[in-house]
PDB file of C-alpha atoms in Angstrom:
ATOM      1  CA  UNK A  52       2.932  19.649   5.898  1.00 71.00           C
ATOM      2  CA  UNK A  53       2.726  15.760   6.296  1.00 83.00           C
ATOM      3  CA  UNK A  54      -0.902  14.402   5.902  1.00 91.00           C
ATOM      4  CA  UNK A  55      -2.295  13.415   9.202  1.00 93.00           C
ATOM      5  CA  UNK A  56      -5.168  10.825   9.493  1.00 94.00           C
ATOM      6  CA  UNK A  57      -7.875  11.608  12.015  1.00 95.00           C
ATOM      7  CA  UNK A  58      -9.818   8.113  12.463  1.00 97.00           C
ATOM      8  CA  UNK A  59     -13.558   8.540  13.559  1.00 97.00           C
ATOM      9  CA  UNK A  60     -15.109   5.767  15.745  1.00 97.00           C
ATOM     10  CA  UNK A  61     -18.552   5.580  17.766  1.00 97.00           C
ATOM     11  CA  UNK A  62     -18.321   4.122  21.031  1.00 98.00           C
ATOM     12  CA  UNK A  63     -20.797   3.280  23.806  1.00 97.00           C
ATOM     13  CA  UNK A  64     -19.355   4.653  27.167  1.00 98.00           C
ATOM     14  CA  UNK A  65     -16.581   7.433  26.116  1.00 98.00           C
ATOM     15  CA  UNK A  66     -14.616   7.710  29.552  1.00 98.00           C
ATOM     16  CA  UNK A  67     -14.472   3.766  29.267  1.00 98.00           C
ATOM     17  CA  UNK A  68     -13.078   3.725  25.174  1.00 98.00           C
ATOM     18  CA  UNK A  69     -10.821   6.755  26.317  1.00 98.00           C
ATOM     19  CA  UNK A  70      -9.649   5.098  29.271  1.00 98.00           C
ATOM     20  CA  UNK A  71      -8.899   2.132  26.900  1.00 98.00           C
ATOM     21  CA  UNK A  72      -7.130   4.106  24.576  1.00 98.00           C
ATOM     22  CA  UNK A  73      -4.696   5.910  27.036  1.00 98.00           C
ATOM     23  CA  UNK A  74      -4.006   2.120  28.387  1.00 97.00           C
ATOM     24  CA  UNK A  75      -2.729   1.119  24.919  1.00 97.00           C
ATOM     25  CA  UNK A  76      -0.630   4.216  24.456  1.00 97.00           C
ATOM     26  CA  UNK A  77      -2.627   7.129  23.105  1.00 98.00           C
ATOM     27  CA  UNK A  78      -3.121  10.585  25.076  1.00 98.00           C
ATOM     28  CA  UNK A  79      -5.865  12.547  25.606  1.00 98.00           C
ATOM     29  CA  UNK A  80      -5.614  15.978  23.766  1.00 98.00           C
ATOM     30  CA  UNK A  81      -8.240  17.742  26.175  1.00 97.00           C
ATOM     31  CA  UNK A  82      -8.235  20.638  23.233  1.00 97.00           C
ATOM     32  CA  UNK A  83     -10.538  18.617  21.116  1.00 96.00           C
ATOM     33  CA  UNK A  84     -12.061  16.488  23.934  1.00 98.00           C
ATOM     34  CA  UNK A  85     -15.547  17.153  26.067  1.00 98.00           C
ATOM     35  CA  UNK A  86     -18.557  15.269  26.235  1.00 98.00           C
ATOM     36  CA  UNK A  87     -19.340  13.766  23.551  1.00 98.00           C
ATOM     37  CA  UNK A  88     -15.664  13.240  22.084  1.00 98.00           C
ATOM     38  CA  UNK A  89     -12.178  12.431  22.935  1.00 98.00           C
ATOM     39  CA  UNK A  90      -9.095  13.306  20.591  1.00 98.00           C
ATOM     40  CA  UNK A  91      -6.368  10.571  21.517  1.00 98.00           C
ATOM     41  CA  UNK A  92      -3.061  10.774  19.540  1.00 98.00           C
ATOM     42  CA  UNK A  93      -1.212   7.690  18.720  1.00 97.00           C
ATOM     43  CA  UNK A  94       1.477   9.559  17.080  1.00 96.00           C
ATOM     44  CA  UNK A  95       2.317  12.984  15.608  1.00 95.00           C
ATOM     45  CA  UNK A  96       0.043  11.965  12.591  1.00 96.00           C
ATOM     46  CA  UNK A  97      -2.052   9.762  14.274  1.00 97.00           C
ATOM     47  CA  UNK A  98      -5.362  10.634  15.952  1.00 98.00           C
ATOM     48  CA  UNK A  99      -8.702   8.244  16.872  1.00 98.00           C
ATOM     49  CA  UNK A 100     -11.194  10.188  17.480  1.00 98.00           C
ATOM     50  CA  UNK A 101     -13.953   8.464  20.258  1.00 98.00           C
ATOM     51  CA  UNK A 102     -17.478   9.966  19.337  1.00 98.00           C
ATOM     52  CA  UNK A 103     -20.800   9.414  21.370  1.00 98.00           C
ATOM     53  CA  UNK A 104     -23.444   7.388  19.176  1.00 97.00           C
ATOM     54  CA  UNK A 105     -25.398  10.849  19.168  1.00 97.00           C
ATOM     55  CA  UNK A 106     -22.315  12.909  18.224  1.00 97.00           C
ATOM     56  CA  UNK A 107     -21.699  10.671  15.602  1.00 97.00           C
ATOM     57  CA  UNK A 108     -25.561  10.966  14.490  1.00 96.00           C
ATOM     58  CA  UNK A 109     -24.342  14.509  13.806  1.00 97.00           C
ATOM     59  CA  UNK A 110     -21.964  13.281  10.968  1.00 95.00           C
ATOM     60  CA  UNK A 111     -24.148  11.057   9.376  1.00 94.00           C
ATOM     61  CA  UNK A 112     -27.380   9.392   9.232  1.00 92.00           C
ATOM     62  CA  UNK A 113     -26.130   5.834   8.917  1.00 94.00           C
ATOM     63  CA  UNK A 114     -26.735   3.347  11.255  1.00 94.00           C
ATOM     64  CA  UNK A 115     -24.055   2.268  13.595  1.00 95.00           C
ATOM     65  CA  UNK A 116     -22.497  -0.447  12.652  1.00 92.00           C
ATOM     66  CA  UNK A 117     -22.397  -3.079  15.765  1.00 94.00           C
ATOM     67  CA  UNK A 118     -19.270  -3.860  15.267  1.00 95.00           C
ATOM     68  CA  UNK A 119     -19.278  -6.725  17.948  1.00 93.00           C
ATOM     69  CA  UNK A 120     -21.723  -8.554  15.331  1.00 95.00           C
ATOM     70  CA  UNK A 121     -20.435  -6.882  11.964  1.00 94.00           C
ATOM     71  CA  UNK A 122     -17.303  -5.698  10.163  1.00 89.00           C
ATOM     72  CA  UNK A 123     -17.028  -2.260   9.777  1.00 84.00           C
ATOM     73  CA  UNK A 124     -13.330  -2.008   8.787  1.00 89.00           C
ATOM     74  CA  UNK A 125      -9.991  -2.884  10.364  1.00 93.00           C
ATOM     75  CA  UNK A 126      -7.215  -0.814  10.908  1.00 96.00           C
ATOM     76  CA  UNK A 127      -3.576  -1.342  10.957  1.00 96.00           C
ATOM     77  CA  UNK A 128      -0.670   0.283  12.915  1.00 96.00           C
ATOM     78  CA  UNK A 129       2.811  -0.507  12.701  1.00 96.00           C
ATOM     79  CA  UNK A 130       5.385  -1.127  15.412  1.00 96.00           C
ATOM     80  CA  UNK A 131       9.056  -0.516  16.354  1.00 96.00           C
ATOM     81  CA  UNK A 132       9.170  -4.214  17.334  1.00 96.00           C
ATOM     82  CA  UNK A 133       7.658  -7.989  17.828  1.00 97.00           C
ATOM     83  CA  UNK A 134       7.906  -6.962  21.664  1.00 97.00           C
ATOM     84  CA  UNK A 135       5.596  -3.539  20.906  1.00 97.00           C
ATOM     85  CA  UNK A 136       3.139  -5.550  18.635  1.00 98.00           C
ATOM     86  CA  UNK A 137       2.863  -8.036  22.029  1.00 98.00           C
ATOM     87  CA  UNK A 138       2.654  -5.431  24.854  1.00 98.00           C
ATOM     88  CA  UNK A 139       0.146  -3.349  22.949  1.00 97.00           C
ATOM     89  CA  UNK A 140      -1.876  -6.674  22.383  1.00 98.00           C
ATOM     90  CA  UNK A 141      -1.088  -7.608  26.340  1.00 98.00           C
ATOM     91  CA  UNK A 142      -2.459  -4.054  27.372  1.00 98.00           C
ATOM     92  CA  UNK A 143      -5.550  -3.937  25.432  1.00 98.00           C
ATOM     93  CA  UNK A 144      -6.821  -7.457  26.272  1.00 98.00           C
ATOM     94  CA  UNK A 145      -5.514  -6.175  30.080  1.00 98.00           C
ATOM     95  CA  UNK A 146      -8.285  -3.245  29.577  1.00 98.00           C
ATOM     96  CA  UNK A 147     -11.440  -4.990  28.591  1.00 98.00           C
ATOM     97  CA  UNK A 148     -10.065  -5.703  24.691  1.00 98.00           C
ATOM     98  CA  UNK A 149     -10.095  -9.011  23.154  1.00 98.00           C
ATOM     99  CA  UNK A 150      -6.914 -10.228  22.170  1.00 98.00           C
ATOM    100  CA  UNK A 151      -5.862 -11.756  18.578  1.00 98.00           C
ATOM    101  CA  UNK A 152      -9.533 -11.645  16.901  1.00 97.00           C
ATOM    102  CA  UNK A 153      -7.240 -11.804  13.389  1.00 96.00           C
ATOM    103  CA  UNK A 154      -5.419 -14.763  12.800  1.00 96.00           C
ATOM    104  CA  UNK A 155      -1.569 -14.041  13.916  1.00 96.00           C
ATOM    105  CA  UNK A 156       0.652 -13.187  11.225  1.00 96.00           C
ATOM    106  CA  UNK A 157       4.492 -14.458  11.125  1.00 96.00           C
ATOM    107  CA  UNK A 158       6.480 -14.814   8.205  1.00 94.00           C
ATOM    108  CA  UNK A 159       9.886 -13.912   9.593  1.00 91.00           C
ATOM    109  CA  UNK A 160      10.139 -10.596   8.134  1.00 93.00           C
ATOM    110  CA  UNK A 161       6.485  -9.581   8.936  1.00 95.00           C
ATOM    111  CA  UNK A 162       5.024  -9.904  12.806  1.00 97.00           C
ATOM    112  CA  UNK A 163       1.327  -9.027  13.133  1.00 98.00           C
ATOM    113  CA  UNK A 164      -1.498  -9.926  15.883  1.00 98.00           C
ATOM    114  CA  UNK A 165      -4.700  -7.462  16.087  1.00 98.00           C
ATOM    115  CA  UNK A 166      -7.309  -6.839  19.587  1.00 98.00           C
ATOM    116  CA  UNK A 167     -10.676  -5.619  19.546  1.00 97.00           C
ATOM    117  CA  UNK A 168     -11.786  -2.156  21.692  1.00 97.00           C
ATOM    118  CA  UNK A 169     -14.522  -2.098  23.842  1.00 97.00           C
ATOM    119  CA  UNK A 170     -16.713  -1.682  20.612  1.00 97.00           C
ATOM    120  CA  UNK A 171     -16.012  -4.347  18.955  1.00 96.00           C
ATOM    121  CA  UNK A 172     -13.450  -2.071  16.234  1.00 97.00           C
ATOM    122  CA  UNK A 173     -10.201  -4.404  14.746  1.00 97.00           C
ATOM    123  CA  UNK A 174      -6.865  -2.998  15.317  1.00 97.00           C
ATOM    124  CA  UNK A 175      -3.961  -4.649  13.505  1.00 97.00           C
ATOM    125  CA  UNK A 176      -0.704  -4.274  15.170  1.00 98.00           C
ATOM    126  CA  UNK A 177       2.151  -4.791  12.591  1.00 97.00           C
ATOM    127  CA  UNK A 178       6.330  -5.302  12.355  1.00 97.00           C
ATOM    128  CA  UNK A 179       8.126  -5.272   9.800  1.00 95.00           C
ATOM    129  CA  UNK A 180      11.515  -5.887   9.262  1.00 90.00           C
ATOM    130  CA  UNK A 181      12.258  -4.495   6.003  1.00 79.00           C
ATOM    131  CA  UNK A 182      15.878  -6.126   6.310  1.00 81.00           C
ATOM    132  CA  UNK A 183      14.695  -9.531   6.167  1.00 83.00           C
ATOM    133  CA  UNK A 184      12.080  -9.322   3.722  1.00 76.00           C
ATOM    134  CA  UNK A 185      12.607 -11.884   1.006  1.00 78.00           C
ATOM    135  CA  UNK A 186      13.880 -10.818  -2.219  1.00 79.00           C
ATOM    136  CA  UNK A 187      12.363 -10.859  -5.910  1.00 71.00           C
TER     137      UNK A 187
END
């Protein structure tokens, strides 16, 4: 079996974040959604899951990290194309996200921008063209 990575993140108003997350692409797996979390697959060994700020107080007694004011950690995703890396951009600034909070990345062989969710968490959004990437 292929590892899988389940990412964990705590967000303020879960039908919003999952409504954000089904606008960039994800689905909802209702098996491992209710109230106070929403499973939403990005791809067959993808899955974010959206926790409440008290489900996540389950899982740890950390603070939550305001991740509006703070970095907490970015994460990365790769695309198919330059044109997915820009529509996935395009739709989460189109859903409340904020668009390009990274500096854009293009060095010809390599295509990246990033967006913020509703919670202030990074998402990278990455192509590379193996192809094209300089030798040596």
């Amino acid at each position: 079996m292929s590892q899988k990575i389940f990412v964990n993140l705590p967000v303020a108003d879960l039908p919003k974040a999952k409504s954000f997350y089904e606008a960039i692409g994800a689905v909802n797996n209702p098996q491992f959604t209710d109230d106070t979390a929403a499973c939403m697959v990005l791809s067959d060994s993808i899955y974010v899951m959206l926790l409440t700020h008290p489900k996540w107080a389950t899982f740890t007694q950390k603070p939550i990290v305001d991740a509006h004011a703070a970095s907490e950690v970015m994460l990365c995703l790769s695309a198919d194309d330059r044109a997915a890396v820009d529509n996935m951009v395009a739709a989460a600034s189109a859903h409340g996200g904020k668009a390009d909070v990274t500096p854009l990345q293009d060095l010809g062989f390599m295509y990246g921008r990033s967006f913020e969710d509703l919670d202030g968490h990074i998402w990278e959004i990455m192509f590379m063209d193996m192809g094209q990437m300089p030798q040596g």
